[in-house]
């Protein structure tokens, strides 16, 4: 029963992320400005989280005092990890497709591992089997991104010729190669920055361990930063109006369900099964996005997206397999000294007993 709950939660999380890609793309197809959308998304997340942070942490006195230096650090993390990366992701998604966006998200654990190696938080031993698996996984991910960006290939037409979410913007079937490549590049850049943000959250939580208040503060800072970005990019205030009901739903969905609810669900899964188990489920979002986007958006899937997605998934699993093998080997090595100590104690006890006889 316990495993059933975990697996059901995993499916729900991946459906939520598939919905994020699809509904955000639908909002942009409806004509909503990308920068304005990001501002509304962060503002909704901050408003939704604020009461929980106040009653569960501030009012109960569990939140540690917030210094000016720490506030500046949280502000900086919010700028590059939320406001900056979501703006890049949104512009890239506007140029590309929901399916390609979901495929690129599979490199998050791989990029996080590369950054951890650079910061000497992880090791990469190329002479070992697990080291070669990690290295091959990194190369596969690079190949997957290149395939996504440079090769669209024949389009596999959607079986649904009457999509449920009609768009008023550019059709999802026709994308110039230059815009497509730019979209893939921007989304890849956003994922790399986001992976850096995830790696840096560990040290930040050591300084300020209140997870809920930390998240709320970052969402609040990100909403202010996104407002400034939107103000610079969209000076025509008629563009600040959401283009339609789909855009409003997408803002509420990404601000509440993605930013708040899925965050809690992921923490729960990590506590039950660990971060590797959660990462291994990421390709489910790609499958869900591909199928649902075909019916809701009438989105065609290019052969390049399928090949690139397959390479990204293969690279993800290669890195995770290498990481798992390394951890199992380390656990065995750590247990050896204890076993030898126990064996030596037994060997000392046996002669003593013989001598007494």
PDB file of C-alpha atoms in Angstrom, residues 99 102-104 106 137 140-141 143-145 147-148 283 286-287 290 302-318:
ATOM      1  CA  UNK A  99       7.314  18.280 -26.148  1.00  0.00           C
ATOM      2  CA  UNK A 102       9.663  18.481 -21.536  1.00  0.00           C
ATOM      3  CA  UNK A 103      12.515  16.570 -23.200  1.00  0.00           C
ATOM      4  CA  UNK A 104      15.102  19.183 -22.212  1.00  0.00           C
ATOM      5  CA  UNK A 106      15.546  15.499 -18.446  1.00  0.00           C
ATOM      6  CA  UNK A 137      25.520   9.879 -20.045  1.00  0.00           C
ATOM      7  CA  UNK A 140      24.407  11.437 -24.708  1.00  0.00           C
ATOM      8  CA  UNK A 141      22.665  14.453 -23.180  1.00  0.00           C
ATOM      9  CA  UNK A 143      23.964  14.837 -28.330  1.00  0.00           C
ATOM     10  CA  UNK A 144      20.270  14.964 -27.425  1.00  0.00           C
ATOM     11  CA  UNK A 145      20.275  18.763 -27.101  1.00  0.00           C
ATOM     12  CA  UNK A 147      19.675  16.800 -32.137  1.00  0.00           C
ATOM     13  CA  UNK A 148      16.740  18.772 -30.738  1.00  0.00           C
ATOM     14  CA  UNK A 283      10.938  10.672 -18.630  1.00  0.00           C
ATOM     15  CA  UNK A 286       8.041  13.593 -21.680  1.00  0.00           C
ATOM     16  CA  UNK A 287       5.657  10.744 -22.548  1.00  0.00           C
ATOM     17  CA  UNK A 290       3.898  14.204 -26.048  1.00  0.00           C
ATOM     18  CA  UNK A 302       9.267  15.945 -35.220  1.00  0.00           C
ATOM     19  CA  UNK A 303      11.599  12.991 -35.680  1.00  0.00           C
ATOM     20  CA  UNK A 304      14.376  15.177 -34.261  1.00  0.00           C
ATOM     21  CA  UNK A 305      12.386  15.637 -31.053  1.00  0.00           C
ATOM     22  CA  UNK A 306      11.948  11.871 -30.704  1.00  0.00           C
ATOM     23  CA  UNK A 307      15.645  11.155 -31.348  1.00  0.00           C
ATOM     24  CA  UNK A 308      16.785  13.988 -29.102  1.00  0.00           C
ATOM     25  CA  UNK A 309      14.362  12.961 -26.348  1.00  0.00           C
ATOM     26  CA  UNK A 310      15.569   9.357 -26.531  1.00  0.00           C
ATOM     27  CA  UNK A 311      19.215  10.463 -26.237  1.00  0.00           C
ATOM     28  CA  UNK A 312      18.383  12.702 -23.273  1.00  0.00           C
ATOM     29  CA  UNK A 313      16.532   9.906 -21.466  1.00  0.00           C
ATOM     30  CA  UNK A 314      19.370   7.446 -22.179  1.00  0.00           C
ATOM     31  CA  UNK A 315      21.897   9.968 -20.873  1.00  0.00           C
ATOM     32  CA  UNK A 316      19.837  10.560 -17.738  1.00  0.00           C
ATOM     33  CA  UNK A 317      19.647   6.851 -16.926  1.00  0.00           C
ATOM     34  CA  UNK A 318      23.359   6.335 -17.680  1.00  0.00           C
TER      35      UNK A 318
END
